[in-house]
Coordinates of C-alpha atoms in Angstrom, one line a residue:
M1 CA -46.2 74.3 145.9
A2 CA -46.4 73.8 142.2
E3 CA -47.5 76.9 140.1
E4 CA -50.9 76.8 138.8
E5 CA -51.1 76.4 135.0
P6 CA -52.2 79.6 133.2
S7 CA -55.6 79.5 131.6
L8 CA -55.7 79.1 127.8
P9 CA -56.6 82.3 126.0
L10 CA -60.1 82.6 124.6
C11 CA -59.1 82.5 120.9
V12 CA -57.1 79.2 121.6
R13 CA -60.0 77.5 123.4
L14 CA -62.4 78.5 120.4
S15 CA -60.0 77.4 117.8
Y16 CA -59.8 74.1 119.5
A17 CA -63.6 73.8 120.0
V18 CA -64.2 74.1 116.2
G19 CA -61.7 71.2 115.5
H20 CA -64.4 68.6 115.6
F21 CA -66.9 70.8 113.8
L22 CA -66.4 68.9 110.5
N23 CA -67.0 65.6 112.0
D24 CA -70.2 66.7 113.7
L25 CA -71.7 68.2 110.5
C26 CA -71.0 65.0 108.6
A27 CA -72.1 62.7 111.3
S28 CA -75.5 64.4 111.4
M29 CA -75.9 64.0 107.7
W30 CA -74.7 60.4 107.9
F31 CA -77.2 59.2 110.4
T32 CA -80.2 61.1 109.4
Y33 CA -80.1 61.1 105.6
L34 CA -78.0 58.3 104.3
L35 CA -80.8 55.6 104.0
V36 CA -83.3 58.3 102.7
F37 CA -80.9 59.4 100.1
Y38 CA -79.8 56.0 98.9
H39 CA -83.2 54.5 98.9
S40 CA -85.7 57.3 98.3
V41 CA -83.7 59.5 96.1
L42 CA -81.3 57.2 94.2
G43 CA -83.6 54.1 94.2
I44 CA -81.2 51.8 95.8
N45 CA -83.2 48.9 97.5
N46 CA -83.5 48.7 101.2
Y47 CA -81.1 45.8 101.8
N48 CA -78.2 47.3 99.8
A49 CA -78.7 50.7 101.4
G50 CA -78.4 49.0 104.8
I51 CA -75.2 47.1 103.6
L52 CA -73.6 50.6 102.7
L53 CA -74.4 51.9 106.1
L54 CA -73.1 48.7 107.7
I55 CA -69.8 49.0 105.8
G56 CA -69.4 52.5 107.2
Q57 CA -70.1 51.4 110.9
I58 CA -67.8 48.4 110.7
A59 CA -65.0 50.6 109.1
D60 CA -65.4 53.2 111.8
G61 CA -65.4 50.6 114.5
F62 CA -62.3 49.1 113.4
C63 CA -60.3 52.2 112.5
T64 CA -60.9 53.8 115.9
P65 CA -58.9 51.7 118.1
L66 CA -56.2 51.2 115.4
I67 CA -55.8 54.9 114.8
G68 CA -55.6 55.6 118.6
Y69 CA -52.9 52.9 118.9
E70 CA -50.9 54.4 115.9
S71 CA -51.4 58.0 116.9
D72 CA -49.6 57.3 120.2
R73 CA -46.7 55.7 118.4
T74 CA -46.0 58.0 115.6
R75 CA -44.0 61.3 116.0
G76 CA -46.0 63.5 113.4
C77 CA -44.8 65.4 110.4
G78 CA -41.8 67.4 111.3
D79 CA -42.5 69.9 114.1
Y80 CA -46.2 70.0 113.3
G81 CA -47.1 67.6 116.0
K82 CA -48.5 64.1 115.8
R83 CA -52.0 64.9 116.9
K84 CA -52.5 67.7 114.5
T85 CA -50.8 65.6 111.7
W86 CA -53.4 63.0 112.2
H87 CA -56.1 65.5 112.3
L88 CA -54.9 67.0 109.0
V89 CA -54.8 63.7 107.3
G90 CA -58.3 62.8 108.6
S91 CA -59.9 66.1 107.6
A92 CA -58.4 65.8 104.1
C93 CA -60.1 62.2 103.8
V94 CA -63.4 63.6 105.0
I95 CA -63.4 66.6 102.8
L96 CA -62.4 64.8 99.6
C97 CA -64.8 61.8 100.1
F98 CA -67.9 63.0 101.7
P99 CA -69.4 64.8 98.7
F100 CA -69.2 61.6 96.7
I101 CA -71.2 59.7 99.3
F102 CA -74.2 62.1 98.8
N103 CA -74.0 62.2 94.9
P104 CA -74.9 59.7 92.3
P105 CA -72.0 57.8 90.7
V106 CA -70.0 60.2 88.4
G107 CA -70.4 59.5 84.8
G108 CA -73.1 56.8 85.6
S109 CA -76.5 56.4 83.8
E110 CA -80.0 56.2 85.3
D111 CA -80.2 52.4 84.7
I112 CA -76.8 51.6 86.3
P113 CA -76.8 48.1 88.1
Q114 CA -77.0 48.4 91.9
W115 CA -74.0 46.1 92.4
V116 CA -71.8 48.7 90.6
E117 CA -73.3 51.5 92.8
L118 CA -72.2 49.5 95.9
I119 CA -68.7 49.0 94.5
Y120 CA -68.6 52.7 93.7
F121 CA -69.6 53.9 97.1
T122 CA -67.8 51.5 99.3
P123 CA -64.2 53.0 99.0
F124 CA -65.4 56.6 99.6
I125 CA -67.4 55.3 102.7
I126 CA -64.4 53.5 104.1
I127 CA -61.8 56.3 103.4
F128 CA -64.5 58.9 104.9
Q129 CA -64.9 56.8 108.0
F130 CA -61.1 56.4 108.4
G131 CA -60.8 60.2 108.1
W132 CA -63.7 60.5 110.7
A133 CA -62.0 58.4 113.1
S134 CA -58.7 60.0 112.7
V135 CA -60.1 63.6 113.4
Q136 CA -62.1 62.2 116.4
I137 CA -59.2 60.5 118.2
S138 CA -56.5 63.2 117.4
H139 CA -59.0 65.9 118.6
L140 CA -59.7 64.2 121.8
S141 CA -56.2 63.3 122.4
L142 CA -55.1 67.0 122.2
I143 CA -57.0 67.8 125.5
P144 CA -54.3 66.6 127.7
E145 CA -51.7 68.0 125.4
L146 CA -53.0 71.5 125.7
V147 CA -53.8 71.7 129.5
T148 CA -53.0 69.7 132.5
N149 CA -55.6 71.2 135.0
K150 CA -58.8 69.1 135.1
H151 CA -61.0 72.2 135.2
E152 CA -59.5 73.4 132.0
R153 CA -60.0 70.0 130.5
V154 CA -63.8 70.0 131.4
E155 CA -64.1 73.5 129.9
L156 CA -62.5 72.4 126.6
T157 CA -64.7 69.3 126.5
A158 CA -67.8 71.5 127.3
S159 CA -66.7 73.9 124.4
R160 CA -66.4 71.0 122.0
Y161 CA -69.8 69.7 122.8
A162 CA -71.3 73.1 122.3
F163 CA -70.1 73.2 118.8
T164 CA -71.6 69.7 118.3
V165 CA -74.9 71.2 119.2
V166 CA -74.4 73.9 116.8
A167 CA -73.4 71.5 114.1
N168 CA -76.6 69.4 114.3
I169 CA -78.7 72.5 114.5
A170 CA -77.0 73.9 111.4
V171 CA -77.4 70.8 109.3
Y172 CA -81.2 70.6 110.1
G173 CA -81.7 74.3 109.6
I174 CA -79.8 74.3 106.2
A175 CA -81.7 71.3 105.1
W176 CA -85.1 72.9 106.1
L177 CA -84.2 76.1 104.2
L178 CA -83.3 74.0 101.1
F179 CA -86.6 72.2 101.2
H180 CA -88.5 75.3 101.9
F181 CA -87.1 77.3 99.1
Q182 CA -87.0 74.3 96.6
A183 CA -88.9 75.3 93.4
G184 CA -89.9 73.8 90.0
D185 CA -90.7 70.3 91.3
V186 CA -94.0 68.6 90.2
D187 CA -94.5 66.9 93.5
S188 CA -92.9 69.0 96.3
N189 CA -94.2 66.6 99.2
S190 CA -92.3 63.3 98.1
L191 CA -88.7 62.6 97.7
G192 CA -87.2 61.4 94.3
K193 CA -84.5 61.9 91.9
E194 CA -85.3 65.5 91.6
D195 CA -83.9 65.9 95.0
I196 CA -80.4 64.9 94.1
P197 CA -79.2 68.5 93.7
L198 CA -80.6 69.3 97.1
F199 CA -78.6 66.7 98.9
R200 CA -75.6 67.4 96.8
T201 CA -75.9 71.2 97.8
L202 CA -76.2 70.2 101.4
A203 CA -73.3 68.0 101.4
L204 CA -71.1 70.8 99.7
V205 CA -72.2 73.4 102.2
V206 CA -71.4 71.1 105.1
I207 CA -68.0 70.4 103.6
G208 CA -67.4 74.1 103.0
I209 CA -68.3 75.1 106.6
G210 CA -66.3 72.3 107.9
F211 CA -63.3 73.2 105.9
V212 CA -63.2 76.7 107.3
S213 CA -63.5 75.4 110.8
S214 CA -60.8 73.0 110.3
V215 CA -58.5 75.8 109.0
L216 CA -59.3 77.8 112.0
F217 CA -58.4 74.9 114.3
H218 CA -55.0 74.4 112.7
I219 CA -54.1 78.2 112.6
G220 CA -55.2 78.8 116.2
T221 CA -54.2 75.5 117.9
R222 CA -50.5 74.9 118.9
E223 CA -49.7 71.4 119.9
K224 CA -47.1 71.3 122.6
R225 CA -43.9 69.4 121.5
R226 CA -42.2 67.0 123.9
N227 CA -39.1 65.1 123.9
E228 CA -39.0 61.3 124.2
D229 CA -38.5 61.4 128.1
E230 CA -41.7 63.6 128.5
E231 CA -43.6 61.4 126.3
V232 CA -42.8 58.2 128.3
A233 CA -43.6 60.1 131.4
G234 CA -46.8 61.3 129.8
E235 CA -47.9 57.8 129.2
R236 CA -47.7 56.9 132.8
T237 CA -49.8 60.0 133.8
P238 CA -53.6 59.7 134.1
V239 CA -55.5 61.6 131.3
L240 CA -58.0 63.3 133.5
G241 CA -56.5 63.1 136.9
G242 CA -54.2 65.9 138.4
S243 CA -51.6 63.4 139.8
R244 CA -50.0 60.1 139.2
K245 CA -50.8 57.0 141.1
S246 CA -48.5 56.1 143.9
P247 CA -46.5 52.9 143.6
S248 CA -48.6 51.3 146.4
Q249 CA -51.7 51.6 144.1
P250 CA -51.6 49.0 141.1
L251 CA -52.8 50.2 137.7
L252 CA -55.8 48.6 136.1
R253 CA -54.6 47.7 132.6
W254 CA -56.6 46.8 129.5
K255 CA -56.5 43.1 130.2
H256 CA -57.8 43.5 133.7
W257 CA -61.0 45.1 132.3
L258 CA -61.9 41.9 130.5
K259 CA -62.2 40.2 133.9
E260 CA -64.5 42.7 135.4
L261 CA -68.3 42.0 135.2
S262 CA -69.1 45.6 135.4
F263 CA -67.1 46.4 132.2
Y264 CA -69.6 44.1 130.2
H265 CA -72.5 45.4 132.1
V266 CA -71.8 49.1 131.3
A267 CA -70.9 48.2 127.7
F268 CA -74.2 46.4 127.2
L269 CA -76.1 49.4 128.7
Y270 CA -74.2 51.9 126.5
M271 CA -74.9 49.6 123.4
C272 CA -78.6 49.7 124.1
T273 CA -78.5 53.4 124.6
R274 CA -76.8 54.0 121.2
L275 CA -79.1 51.6 119.4
I276 CA -82.1 53.5 120.7
V277 CA -80.6 57.0 119.8
N278 CA -79.0 56.0 116.4
L279 CA -81.7 53.8 115.1
S280 CA -84.3 56.2 115.9
Q281 CA -82.3 58.9 114.2
V282 CA -81.8 56.7 111.1
Y283 CA -85.5 55.7 110.7
I284 CA -87.3 58.9 111.8
A285 CA -87.1 60.4 108.3
M286 CA -88.6 57.2 106.7
Y287 CA -91.3 57.1 109.4
L288 CA -92.3 60.9 108.5
T289 CA -92.2 60.3 104.8
Y290 CA -93.8 56.9 104.4
T291 CA -95.9 56.4 107.5
L292 CA -97.3 59.8 108.2
N293 CA -97.0 60.9 104.6
L294 CA -95.7 64.3 105.8
P295 CA -94.1 66.8 103.4
K296 CA -90.3 66.3 102.9
K297 CA -89.4 69.4 104.7
Y298 CA -90.3 67.6 107.9
I299 CA -87.4 65.4 107.7
A300 CA -85.5 68.5 108.6
V301 CA -88.0 70.1 111.0
I302 CA -88.6 67.1 113.3
P303 CA -85.0 66.1 113.8
L304 CA -84.2 69.9 114.6
V305 CA -87.1 69.7 117.2
M306 CA -85.7 66.6 118.7
Y307 CA -82.1 67.8 119.0
V308 CA -83.0 71.3 120.4
S309 CA -85.4 69.7 123.0
G310 CA -82.6 67.0 123.7
F311 CA -80.1 69.9 124.2
L312 CA -82.3 71.8 126.6
S313 CA -82.9 68.7 128.6
S314 CA -79.2 68.0 128.9
L315 CA -78.8 71.3 130.6
L316 CA -80.8 69.7 133.6
M317 CA -78.7 66.6 133.8
K318 CA -76.1 67.8 136.4
P319 CA -78.8 68.9 139.1
V320 CA -81.0 65.9 138.2
N321 CA -78.1 63.5 138.6
K322 CA -77.2 65.1 141.9
H323 CA -80.7 64.8 143.4
I324 CA -81.8 61.4 142.2
G325 CA -78.6 59.6 141.1
R326 CA -77.3 58.1 137.9
N327 CA -79.6 55.1 137.9
M328 CA -82.9 57.0 138.5
T329 CA -82.0 59.7 135.8
Y330 CA -81.4 56.9 133.2
F331 CA -84.8 55.4 134.4
V332 CA -86.5 58.7 133.7
G333 CA -84.9 58.8 130.3
L334 CA -86.2 55.2 129.5
V335 CA -89.7 56.3 130.7
M336 CA -89.7 59.0 128.1
I337 CA -88.4 56.6 125.4
L338 CA -91.1 54.0 126.2
A339 CA -93.7 56.8 126.3
F340 CA -92.6 57.8 122.8
A341 CA -92.9 54.1 121.7
Y342 CA -96.5 54.0 123.1
W343 CA -97.4 57.2 121.5
V344 CA -96.2 56.1 118.0
W345 CA -98.0 52.7 118.4
F346 CA -101.3 54.0 119.4
F347 CA -101.4 57.6 118.1
Q348 CA -101.0 58.0 114.2
I349 CA -101.7 61.7 114.4
K350 CA -99.7 64.0 112.2
S351 CA -100.4 67.0 114.6
S352 CA -99.0 65.2 117.5
V353 CA -95.6 64.3 116.0
F354 CA -94.0 67.4 117.5
G355 CA -94.9 66.2 120.9
A356 CA -93.5 62.8 120.1
A357 CA -90.4 64.3 118.9
V358 CA -89.9 66.3 122.1
L359 CA -90.3 63.0 124.0
L360 CA -87.7 61.2 122.0
G361 CA -85.3 64.1 121.9
C362 CA -85.4 64.5 125.8
G363 CA -85.3 60.8 126.4
S364 CA -82.4 60.2 124.0
A365 CA -80.3 63.0 125.4
T366 CA -81.0 61.9 129.0
I367 CA -79.9 58.2 128.6
L368 CA -76.9 59.2 126.4
V369 CA -75.5 61.7 128.8
T370 CA -76.2 59.4 131.8
S371 CA -74.7 56.3 130.2
L372 CA -71.5 58.3 129.3
S373 CA -71.5 59.4 133.0
M374 CA -71.7 55.6 134.1
T375 CA -68.8 54.9 131.9
A376 CA -66.7 57.7 133.5
D377 CA -67.7 56.5 137.0
L378 CA -66.6 53.0 136.1
I379 CA -63.3 54.2 134.8
G380 CA -62.7 56.4 137.8
E381 CA -59.0 57.1 138.5
H382 CA -57.9 54.5 136.1
T383 CA -57.6 56.8 133.2
Q384 CA -54.4 55.4 131.9
S385 CA -56.6 52.5 130.5
G386 CA -59.7 54.7 129.9
A387 CA -59.1 54.9 126.2
F388 CA -59.4 51.1 126.1
V389 CA -62.9 51.1 127.8
Y390 CA -64.1 54.0 125.5
G391 CA -62.7 52.4 122.4
S392 CA -64.3 49.1 123.3
M393 CA -67.6 50.4 123.9
S394 CA -67.4 52.6 120.7
F395 CA -66.5 49.4 118.7
T396 CA -69.5 47.5 120.2
D397 CA -71.8 50.5 119.5
K398 CA -70.8 51.0 115.8
V399 CA -71.0 47.3 114.8
A400 CA -74.3 46.7 116.7
N401 CA -75.7 49.8 114.9
G402 CA -74.6 48.6 111.6
L403 CA -75.9 45.1 112.1
G404 CA -79.1 46.5 113.4
V405 CA -79.9 48.5 110.3
L406 CA -79.0 45.6 108.1
I407 CA -81.4 43.2 109.9
I408 CA -84.1 45.9 109.7
Q409 CA -83.5 46.5 106.0
S410 CA -83.4 42.6 105.4
L411 CA -86.8 42.4 107.0
H412 CA -88.3 45.1 104.8
P413 CA -91.4 43.8 102.9
C414 CA -90.6 45.9 99.9
K415 CA -87.9 44.3 97.8
T416 CA -88.3 46.8 94.9
Q417 CA -86.2 50.1 94.4
S418 CA -89.4 52.2 95.0
C419 CA -91.6 52.0 98.1
C420 CA -95.0 50.4 98.1
A421 CA -98.0 50.4 100.3
Q422 CA -96.4 48.1 102.9
C423 CA -93.6 50.6 103.5
G424 CA -95.8 52.8 105.8
P425 CA -96.9 50.1 108.3
F426 CA -93.3 48.7 108.3
Y427 CA -91.7 51.9 109.5
H428 CA -94.4 52.4 112.0
L429 CA -93.5 49.0 113.5
V430 CA -89.7 49.9 113.4
M431 CA -90.2 53.2 115.3
A432 CA -92.5 51.7 117.9
L433 CA -91.1 48.2 118.4
V434 CA -87.3 48.8 118.0
T435 CA -87.2 51.8 120.5
G436 CA -89.8 50.1 122.8
C437 CA -88.2 46.6 122.8
I438 CA -84.6 47.9 123.2
G439 CA -85.8 50.3 125.9
C440 CA -87.3 47.4 127.8
V441 CA -84.1 45.4 127.5
A442 CA -82.1 48.3 128.8
L443 CA -84.7 48.8 131.7
I444 CA -83.9 45.1 132.7
S445 CA -80.1 45.7 132.5
L446 CA -80.6 48.8 134.6
G447 CA -82.7 46.7 137.2
A448 CA -79.8 44.2 137.3
T449 CA -77.7 46.9 138.8
R450 CA -79.6 46.5 142.0
I451 CA -78.2 42.9 142.3
W452 CA -74.8 43.5 140.7
P453 CA -73.8 47.2 141.4
I454 CA -71.6 48.7 138.8
K455 CA -68.1 48.9 140.4
I456 CA -64.7 47.6 140.1
R457 CA -64.0 44.5 142.2
N458 CA -61.0 43.1 143.7
R459 CA -59.5 40.6 141.2
C460 CA -56.5 38.8 142.6
D461 CA -56.3 36.6 139.5
A462 CA -55.9 39.7 137.4
G463 CA -52.6 40.4 138.9
L464 CA -53.7 43.2 141.1
I465 CA -52.0 43.4 144.5
V466 CA -53.9 44.9 147.3
P467 CA -51.7 47.2 149.4
P468 CA -51.7 46.6 153.1
T469 CA -52.7 50.2 153.7
H470 CA -56.0 49.5 152.0
K471 CA -57.0 46.3 153.8
K472 CA -59.7 48.2 155.6
E473 CA -61.4 49.4 152.4
V474 CA -61.4 45.8 151.1
D475 CA -63.2 44.5 154.2
S476 CA -65.7 47.2 153.9
G477 CA -66.5 46.3 150.3
D478 CA -65.2 49.6 148.8
Y479 CA -63.4 48.0 145.9
R480 CA -62.6 51.1 143.9
T481 CA -60.2 52.6 146.5
I482 CA -58.0 49.7 146.2
N483 CA -57.4 50.0 142.6

């Protein structure tokens, strides 16, 4: 009997868990405040602000699979370890570039042309997204490097997500404090160039906290060094499973996924989920500012309410999924999203915005957690190609979000640098129709699972050979067990 792997010390688990804290802090600012800062504070028109966000999303989408491929091939810097080397490079890119994204062009005047601003911000955004993807991929890849027991891996993943929650709460909490104690403004309820120091301070605080957490990660986390034979063997070992597949069980490679209908079905459902979550996060600040005309501190308070309520609802996901199943749990989340869209469409009441925020937060967390669980269920034991599945869905998600923002920005009725009377009704339509319509499309896709269940089917043309010992499972329609 093989000896059970000793549990990681608490200090090592904590040091690993904070390794993605910098990314989580920056991602929270990126999605919530990028459009607000570029349009409402710097005065960049809506379309150009959307282009800058699209550039970032496309850069992230392309960098993620490329970095994943290269990080597996490279050997790292000396004895430092290839995962930690990529993490260090990525952290440096994020720390150096992120403050420039939330700051006016250095040395630029107030009447600088917008095309100059686009050229100025683009390289900082691309390098930042490259660094963000490097940190994300290397941090996830360290899990099987640190532990081989699946329960330990779940624990490390849970610790990582816990600090993601802390990061989002920290960003919105700090932003609320900065807005609350902001003094000396003529108009404290509207955003403008006088808020540049506030966003600059928020970005610097985020980078400062993230820098400390990254240092703690590199000091406390020790990447295991393996020789070439062990690395080759490791590539044949499932990422999440506890044992290798037997020779009688063929492996599902990346090209086989392209011939599976369920691969596209889950990817489409995940894309709809991400569009609902990310687009609502991007435009909630604009909706609060220009539609409801709430004081600017609410662009920190309402996202904070959304995230806390979403986190609390995520704690119920395991028992709910156990009792009613994945599809019904996702359906409950969609009902909350559609209820939010109905609420926004018919009730323009400032006092009820907290109730709407709770609905959106709970619904978003429910469909996001459930869609990730559906993806994990689809991958099943085929973890040796699971990175391709996650990478493909991540690429689709990021590009779709960037294009979605660009399309919405191009339809904006206000073509000037400053907003007009038409902005309020426009953002009202965005929050109601975008979340509602995408929610309806996701509902139709979810209903299609009753006709085409999400599972891996036997594809002889994909090169998979059915072992004779599993003939019974094939006849019974249980396709997963043959793969």
